Amino acid sequence: LYFSAQDGILLFYHIKDLQYEMKVCADISQPISSLIFSPDYASLLLVTDQGPVYSYKPAHSGEAVKLLDTCSSCFLAADFLTPGNKYCVSVTISGEVQVWFLEDGTCLGKLNLDTEVHIT
């Protein structure tokens, strides 16, 4: 079980029977608004309240790597484009939808919806 609280720390709970172990996986020092696994569970996207999106690879147990950052508006949500783990789509609060190449964080295209976006 992966979990994050408002402190920006990504935690992993290994639960077996009535016992559990907790491990700190990454500290990005920004509140994490959502965690999204890739279709093959090889990568985990960490979407923050303040703009950046990070990637964490559970099999490598390394630090979270900043993939994307926005200058004009904070990301509201992001998700992988399937099949595969090479691309993701994001939407900002201001209504900008973007497609990203995750290997180097290149923005491949964007579309402005000309409306503010909310999650309900």
N, CA and C atoms as an extended XYZ file, in Angstrom:
360
Properties=species:S:1:pos:R:3:atomname:S:1:resname:S:1:resid:I:1 pbc="F F F"
N         0.852       -1.170        0.000 N   LEU     1
C         0.000        0.000        0.000 CA  LEU     1
C         0.897        1.233        0.000 C   LEU     1
N         0.718        2.122       -0.996 N   TYR     2
C         1.435        3.396       -1.038 CA  TYR     2
C         0.506        4.478       -0.520 C   TYR     2
N         1.082        5.411        0.236 N   PHE     3
C         0.287        6.416        0.923 CA  PHE     3
C         1.085        7.704        1.024 C   PHE     3
N         0.395        8.829        0.966 N   SER     4
C         1.052       10.111        1.186 CA  SER     4
C         0.109       11.029        1.956 C   SER     4
N         0.676       11.820        2.834 N   ALA     5
C        -0.099       12.794        3.592 CA  ALA     5
C         0.284       14.196        3.108 C   ALA     5
N        -0.200       15.212        3.775 N   GLN     6
C         0.042       16.591        3.359 CA  GLN     6
C         1.511       17.017        3.438 C   GLN     6
N         2.347       16.238        4.099 N   ASP     7
C         3.743       16.624        4.262 CA  ASP     7
C         4.611       16.313        3.049 C   ASP     7
N         4.066       15.638        2.030 N   GLY     8
C         4.825       15.345        0.813 CA  GLY     8
C         5.727       14.136        0.914 C   GLY     8
N         5.505       13.291        1.892 N   ILE     9
C         6.308       12.079        2.048 CA  ILE     9
C         5.519       10.897        1.504 C   ILE     9
N         6.135       10.147        0.598 N   LEU    10
C         5.534        8.944        0.040 CA  LEU    10
C         5.934        7.770        0.931 C   LEU    10
N         4.932        7.064        1.454 N   LEU    11
C         5.157        5.939        2.354 CA  LEU    11
C         4.685        4.643        1.708 C   LEU    11
N         5.353        3.544        2.056 N   PHE    12
C         4.945        2.220        1.612 CA  PHE    12
C         4.672        1.381        2.849 C   PHE    12
N         3.484        0.793        2.897 N   TYR    13
C         3.126       -0.116        3.986 CA  TYR    13
C         3.076       -1.535        3.428 C   TYR    13
N         3.936       -2.404        3.950 N   HIS    14
C         3.905       -3.819        3.591 CA  HIS    14
C         3.090       -4.519        4.670 C   HIS    14
N         1.931       -5.032        4.273 N   ILE    15
C         1.004       -5.638        5.226 CA  ILE    15
C         0.950       -7.137        4.997 C   ILE    15
N         1.160       -7.895        6.065 N   LYS    16
C         1.074       -9.348        6.002 CA  LYS    16
C         0.403       -9.831        7.276 C   LYS    16
N        -0.718      -10.503        7.093 N   ASP    17
C        -1.523      -10.961        8.227 CA  ASP    17
C        -1.877       -9.765        9.115 C   ASP    17
N        -1.515       -9.816       10.379 N   LEU    18
C        -1.811       -8.720       11.288 CA  LEU    18
C        -0.594       -7.827       11.543 C   LEU    18
N         0.483       -8.046       10.794 N   GLN    19
C         1.716       -7.281       10.950 CA  GLN    19
C         1.898       -6.332        9.756 C   GLN    19
N         2.594       -5.243        9.981 N   TYR    20
C         2.929       -4.352        8.879 CA  TYR    20
C         4.281       -3.693        9.136 C   TYR    20
N         4.922       -3.312        8.024 N   GLU    21
C         6.163       -2.546        8.070 CA  GLU    21
C         5.937       -1.274        7.277 C   GLU    21
N         6.479       -0.165        7.746 N   MET    22
C         6.364        1.096        7.041 CA  MET    22
C         7.744        1.522        6.547 C   MET    22
N         7.795        1.998        5.301 N   LYS    23
C         9.049        2.461        4.715 CA  LYS    23
C         8.808        3.819        4.070 C   LYS    23
N         9.708        4.777        4.322 N   VAL    24
C         9.659        6.070        3.644 CA  VAL    24
C        10.329        5.892        2.289 C   VAL    24
N         9.575        6.165        1.218 N   CYS    25
C        10.090        5.976       -0.143 CA  CYS    25
C        10.697        7.248       -0.712 C   CYS    25
N        10.023        8.372       -0.513 N   ALA    26
C        10.491        9.635       -1.087 CA  ALA    26
C         9.914       10.798       -0.291 C   ALA    26
N        10.656       11.900       -0.281 N   ASP    27
C        10.201       13.129        0.359 CA  ASP    27
C        10.344       14.244       -0.659 C   ASP    27
N         9.220       14.729       -1.181 N   ILE    28
C         9.286       15.792       -2.184 CA  ILE    28
C         8.967       17.165       -1.565 C   ILE    28
N         8.676       17.188       -0.286 N   SER    29
C         8.472       18.428        0.484 CA  SER    29
C         7.369       19.322       -0.086 C   SER    29
N         6.397       18.723       -0.758 N   GLN    30
C         5.230       19.441       -1.266 CA  GLN    30
C         4.025       18.532       -1.093 C   GLN    30
N         2.876       19.073       -0.741 N   PRO    31
C         1.692       18.223       -0.595 CA  PRO    31
C         1.380       17.464       -1.890 C   PRO    31
N         1.126       16.179       -1.773 N   ILE    32
C         0.808       15.325       -2.915 CA  ILE    32
C        -0.708       15.202       -3.000 C   ILE    32
N        -1.275       15.574       -4.155 N   SER    33
C        -2.733       15.536       -4.295 CA  SER    33
C        -3.231       14.211       -4.839 C   SER    33
N        -2.397       13.497       -5.621 N   SER    34
C        -2.823       12.179       -6.097 CA  SER    34
C        -1.636       11.312       -6.485 C   SER    34
N        -1.865       10.003       -6.405 N   LEU    35
C        -0.889        8.982       -6.792 CA  LEU    35
C        -1.523        8.147       -7.896 C   LEU    35
N        -0.816        7.959       -9.012 N   ILE    36
C        -1.356        7.201      -10.136 CA  ILE    36
C        -0.317        6.193      -10.606 C   ILE    36
N        -0.670        4.903      -10.583 N   PHE    37
C         0.227        3.869      -11.092 CA  PHE    37
C         0.110        3.757      -12.597 C   PHE    37
N         1.231        3.444      -13.245 N   SER    38
C         1.226        3.133      -14.674 CA  SER    38
C         0.500        1.800      -14.859 C   SER    38
N         0.047        1.506      -16.085 N   PRO    39
C        -0.684        0.255      -16.316 CA  PRO    39
C         0.080       -1.005      -15.922 C   PRO    39
N         1.407       -0.980      -16.027 N   ASP    40
C         2.201       -2.157      -15.656 CA  ASP    40
C         2.745       -2.071      -14.223 C   ASP    40
N         2.356       -1.049      -13.481 N   TYR    41
C         2.762       -0.822      -12.088 CA  TYR    41
C         4.269       -0.604      -11.918 C   TYR    41
N         4.957       -0.215      -13.000 N   ALA    42
C         6.397        0.029      -12.924 CA  ALA    42
C         6.710        1.445      -12.440 C   ALA    42
N         5.792        2.383      -12.649 N   SER    43
C         6.005        3.773      -12.259 CA  SER    43
C         4.789        4.306      -11.511 C   SER    43
N         5.056        5.266      -10.670 N   LEU    44
C         4.009        5.917       -9.903 CA  LEU    44
C         4.144        7.420      -10.123 C   LEU    44
N         3.086        8.075      -10.610 N   LEU    45
C         3.090        9.527      -10.749 CA  LEU    45
C         2.626       10.144       -9.439 C   LEU    45
N         3.339       11.166       -8.990 N   LEU    46
C         2.983       11.912       -7.794 CA  LEU    46
C         2.610       13.316       -8.243 C   LEU    46
N         1.349       13.652       -8.181 N   VAL    47
C         0.872       14.968       -8.592 CA  VAL    47
C         0.793       15.839       -7.349 C   VAL    47
N         1.408       17.029       -7.414 N   THR    48
C         1.441       17.911       -6.244 CA  THR    48
C         0.415       19.030       -6.370 C   THR    48
N         0.116       19.636       -5.242 N   ASP    49
C        -0.792       20.782       -5.208 CA  ASP    49
C        -0.138       22.031       -5.783 C   ASP    49
N         1.185       22.086       -5.799 N   GLN    50
C         1.901       23.307       -6.150 CA  GLN    50
C         2.407       23.336       -7.586 C   GLN    50
N         2.142       22.307       -8.391 N   GLY    51
C         2.531       22.361       -9.792 CA  GLY    51
C         3.293       21.173      -10.309 C   GLY    51
N         4.431       20.820       -9.731 N   PRO    52
C         5.235       19.742      -10.313 CA  PRO    52
C         4.587       18.359      -10.227 C   PRO    52
N         4.958       17.505      -11.172 N   VAL    53
C         4.588       16.089      -11.164 CA  VAL    53
C         5.890       15.303      -11.088 C   VAL    53
N         5.936       14.326      -10.193 N   TYR    54
C         7.124       13.510       -9.977 CA  TYR    54
C         6.845       12.069      -10.383 C   TYR    54
N         7.923       11.331      -10.678 N   SER    55
C         7.834        9.906      -10.972 CA  SER    55
C         8.622        9.149       -9.923 C   SER    55
N         8.056        8.046       -9.477 N   TYR    56
C         8.742        7.160       -8.532 CA  TYR    56
C         8.643        5.743       -9.079 C   TYR    56
N         9.767        5.040       -9.124 N   LYS    57
C         9.798        3.663       -9.618 CA  LYS    57
C        10.009        2.725       -8.449 C   LYS    57
N         8.937        2.054       -7.991 N   PRO    58
C         9.032        1.190       -6.810 CA  PRO    58
C        10.115        0.121       -6.895 C   PRO    58
N        10.344       -0.448       -8.051 N   ALA    59
C        11.352       -1.510       -8.186 CA  ALA    59
C        12.765       -0.987       -7.963 C   ALA    59
N        13.008        0.290       -8.237 N   HIS    60
C        14.346        0.859       -8.085 CA  HIS    60
C        14.578        1.479       -6.723 C   HIS    60
N        13.512        1.719       -5.959 N   SER    61
C        13.594        2.283       -4.605 CA  SER    61
C        14.480        3.519       -4.521 C   SER    61
N        14.467        4.326       -5.559 N   GLY    62
C        15.256        5.549       -5.549 CA  GLY    62
C        14.414        6.742       -5.159 C   GLY    62
N        14.940        7.911       -5.391 N   GLU    63
C        14.212        9.136       -5.097 CA  GLU    63
C        13.180        9.409       -6.190 C   GLU    63
N        12.201       10.194       -5.848 N   ALA    64
C        11.229       10.649       -6.840 CA  ALA    64
C        11.920       11.674       -7.740 C   ALA    64
N        11.634       11.605       -9.035 N   VAL    65
C        12.266       12.477      -10.020 CA  VAL    65
C        11.219       13.445      -10.555 C   VAL    65
N        11.548       14.746      -10.557 N   LYS    66
C        10.613       15.734      -11.090 CA  LYS    66
C        10.541       15.563      -12.602 C   LYS    66
N         9.331       15.310      -13.102 N   LEU    67
C         9.116       15.125      -14.534 CA  LEU    67
C         8.610       16.384      -15.205 C   LEU    67
N         7.590       16.962      -14.616 N   LEU    68
C         6.889       18.067      -15.240 CA  LEU    68
C         6.751       19.206      -14.254 C   LEU    68
N         6.734       20.405      -14.778 N   ASP    69
C         6.481       21.564      -13.949 CA  ASP    69
C         5.700       22.554      -14.788 C   ASP    69
N         4.849       23.286      -14.158 N   THR    70
C         4.032       24.246      -14.877 CA  THR    70
C         4.315       25.640      -14.357 C   THR    70
N         4.324       26.590      -15.236 N   CYS    71
C         4.586       27.965      -14.832 CA  CYS    71
C         3.297       28.753      -14.649 C   CYS    71
N         2.299       28.477      -15.488 N   SER    72
C         1.104       29.312      -15.497 CA  SER    72
C         0.028       28.866      -14.518 C   SER    72
N        -0.059       27.596      -14.240 N   SER    73
C        -1.154       27.099      -13.399 CA  SER    73
C        -0.761       25.753      -12.819 C   SER    73
N        -1.333       25.405      -11.691 N   CYS    74
C        -1.022       24.137      -11.041 CA  CYS    74
C        -1.755       22.983      -11.719 C   CYS    74
N        -1.119       21.825      -11.745 N   PHE    75
C        -1.756       20.626      -12.264 CA  PHE    75
C        -2.896       20.234      -11.342 C   PHE    75
N        -4.005       19.887      -11.925 N   LEU    76
C        -5.134       19.388      -11.158 CA  LEU    76
C        -5.110       17.872      -11.136 C   LEU    76
N        -4.733       17.283      -12.273 N   ALA    77
C        -4.675       15.828      -12.374 CA  ALA    77
C        -3.738       15.441      -13.508 C   ALA    77
N        -3.243       14.217      -13.438 N   ALA    78
C        -2.403       13.647      -14.489 CA  ALA    78
C        -2.633       12.150      -14.513 C   ALA    78
N        -2.413       11.552      -15.670 N   ASP    79
C        -2.554       10.103      -15.791 CA  ASP    79
C        -1.749        9.631      -16.986 C   ASP    79
N        -1.406        8.343      -16.975 N   PHE    80
C        -0.671        7.746      -18.077 CA  PHE    80
C        -1.584        7.580      -19.281 C   PHE    80
N        -1.031        7.759      -20.483 N   LEU    81
C        -1.739        7.419      -21.711 CA  LEU    81
C        -1.361        5.989      -22.053 C   LEU    81
N        -2.332        5.139      -22.232 N   THR    82
C        -2.057        3.735      -22.496 CA  THR    82
C        -2.252        3.434      -23.967 C   THR    82
N        -1.626        2.405      -24.506 N   PRO    83
C        -0.786        1.449      -23.778 CA  PRO    83
C         0.614        2.005      -23.531 C   PRO    83
N         1.271        1.418      -22.567 N   GLY    84
C         2.643        1.799      -22.253 CA  GLY    84
C         2.754        2.845      -21.169 C   GLY    84
N         4.001        3.267      -20.920 N   ASN    85
C         4.322        4.212      -19.851 CA  ASN    85
C         5.091        5.414      -20.378 C   ASN    85
N         5.061        5.673      -21.683 N   LYS    86
C         5.903        6.720      -22.249 CA  LYS    86
C         5.280        8.105      -22.217 C   LYS    86
N         3.958        8.173      -22.138 N   TYR    87
C         3.268        9.456      -22.234 CA  TYR    87
C         2.268        9.615      -21.096 C   TYR    87
N         2.016       10.876      -20.763 N   CYS    88
C         0.937       11.147      -19.814 CA  CYS    88
C         0.187       12.385      -20.279 C   CYS    88
N        -1.013       12.525      -19.768 N   VAL    89
C        -1.839       13.687      -20.042 CA  VAL    89
C        -2.095       14.376      -18.708 C   VAL    89
N        -2.114       15.694      -18.735 N   SER    90
C        -2.371       16.451      -17.518 CA  SER    90
C        -3.382       17.546      -17.825 C   SER    90
N        -4.020       18.025      -16.778 N   VAL    91
C        -4.924       19.170      -16.903 CA  VAL    91
C        -4.623       20.116      -15.752 C   VAL    91
N        -4.604       21.398      -16.069 N   THR    92
C        -4.353       22.409      -15.053 CA  THR    92
C        -5.676       23.014      -14.598 C   THR    92
N        -5.637       23.696      -13.496 N   ILE    93
C        -6.827       24.353      -12.961 CA  ILE    93
C        -7.379       25.355      -13.970 C   ILE    93
N        -6.497       26.001      -14.734 N   SER    94
C        -6.924       27.007      -15.716 CA  SER    94
C        -7.530       26.389      -16.973 C   SER    94
N        -7.525       25.045      -17.092 N   GLY    95
C        -8.157       24.383      -18.229 CA  GLY    95
C        -7.228       24.022      -19.365 C   GLY    95
N        -5.942       23.980      -19.122 N   GLU    96
C        -4.996       23.595      -20.173 CA  GLU    96
C        -4.725       22.093      -20.084 C   GLU    96
N        -5.007       21.384      -21.160 N   VAL    97
C        -4.746       19.943      -21.251 CA  VAL    97
C        -3.430       19.781      -22.011 C   VAL    97
N        -2.515       18.982      -21.449 N   GLN    98
C        -1.186       18.811      -22.041 CA  GLN    98
C        -0.845       17.334      -22.158 C   GLN    98
N        -0.108       16.986      -23.221 N   VAL    99
C         0.422       15.633      -23.394 CA  VAL    99
C         1.928       15.725      -23.253 C   VAL    99
N         2.500       14.834      -22.441 N   TRP   100
C         3.922       14.878      -22.093 CA  TRP   100
C         4.620       13.570      -22.468 C   TRP   100
N         5.884       13.695      -22.903 N   PHE   101
C         6.762       12.546      -23.086 CA  PHE   101
C         7.516       12.395      -21.776 C   PHE   101
N         7.287       11.298      -21.069 N   LEU   102
C         7.791       11.168      -19.707 CA  LEU   102
C         9.295       10.933      -19.611 C   LEU   102
N         9.910       10.465      -20.671 N   GLU   103
C        11.345       10.185      -20.603 CA  GLU   103
C        12.162       11.439      -20.324 C   GLU   103
N        11.776       12.560      -20.928 N   ASP   104
C        12.544       13.791      -20.707 CA  ASP   104
C        11.678       14.988      -20.308 C   ASP   104
N        10.360       14.770      -20.105 N   GLY   105
C         9.479       15.850      -19.670 CA  GLY   105
C         9.075       16.822      -20.763 C   GLY   105
N         9.243       16.445      -22.028 N   THR   106
C         8.888       17.314      -23.141 CA  THR   106
C         7.369       17.398      -23.292 C   THR   106
N         6.869       18.624      -23.412 N   CYS   107
C         5.451       18.825      -23.686 CA  CYS   107
C         5.253       18.642      -25.184 C   CYS   107
N         4.440       17.654      -25.581 N   LEU   108
C         4.230       17.341      -26.992 CA  LEU   108
C         3.073       18.114      -27.605 C   LEU   108
N         2.177       18.591      -26.775 N   GLY   109
C         1.049       19.356      -27.283 CA  GLY   109
C         0.148       19.802      -26.160 C   GLY   109
N        -0.631       20.828      -26.436 N   LYS   110
C        -1.560       21.314      -25.428 CA  LYS   110
C        -2.792       21.894      -26.088 C   LYS   110
N        -3.856       21.898      -25.324 N   LEU   111
C        -5.141       22.408      -25.761 CA  LEU   111
C        -5.734       23.194      -24.613 C   LEU   111
N        -6.136       24.438      -24.874 N   ASN   112
C        -6.743       25.247      -23.832 CA  ASN   112
C        -8.255       25.114      -23.937 C   ASN   112
N        -8.888       24.664      -22.857 N   LEU   113
C       -10.337       24.478      -22.831 CA  LEU   113
C       -11.090       25.788      -22.605 C   LEU   113
N       -10.383       26.857      -22.323 N   ASP   114
C       -10.969       28.183      -22.063 CA  ASP   114
C       -12.017       28.152      -20.955 C   ASP   114
N       -11.784       27.318      -19.959 N   THR   115
C       -12.655       27.276      -18.797 CA  THR   115
C       -11.881       26.723      -17.608 C   THR   115
N       -12.242       27.155      -16.420 N   GLU   116
C       -11.606       26.648      -15.208 CA  GLU   116
C       -12.078       25.234      -14.950 C   GLU   116
N       -11.176       24.359      -14.511 N   VAL   117
C       -11.485       22.943      -14.305 CA  VAL   117
C       -11.563       22.649      -12.814 C   VAL   117
N       -12.537       21.826      -12.434 N   HIS   118
C       -12.710       21.403      -11.038 CA  HIS   118
C       -12.939       19.904      -11.015 C   HIS   118
N       -12.514       19.254       -9.949 N   ILE   119
C       -12.819       17.832       -9.749 CA  ILE   119
C       -14.029       17.761       -8.839 C   ILE   119
N       -15.015       16.980       -9.261 N   THR   120
C       -16.208       16.827       -8.434 CA  THR   120
C       -16.388       15.407       -7.999 C   THR   120
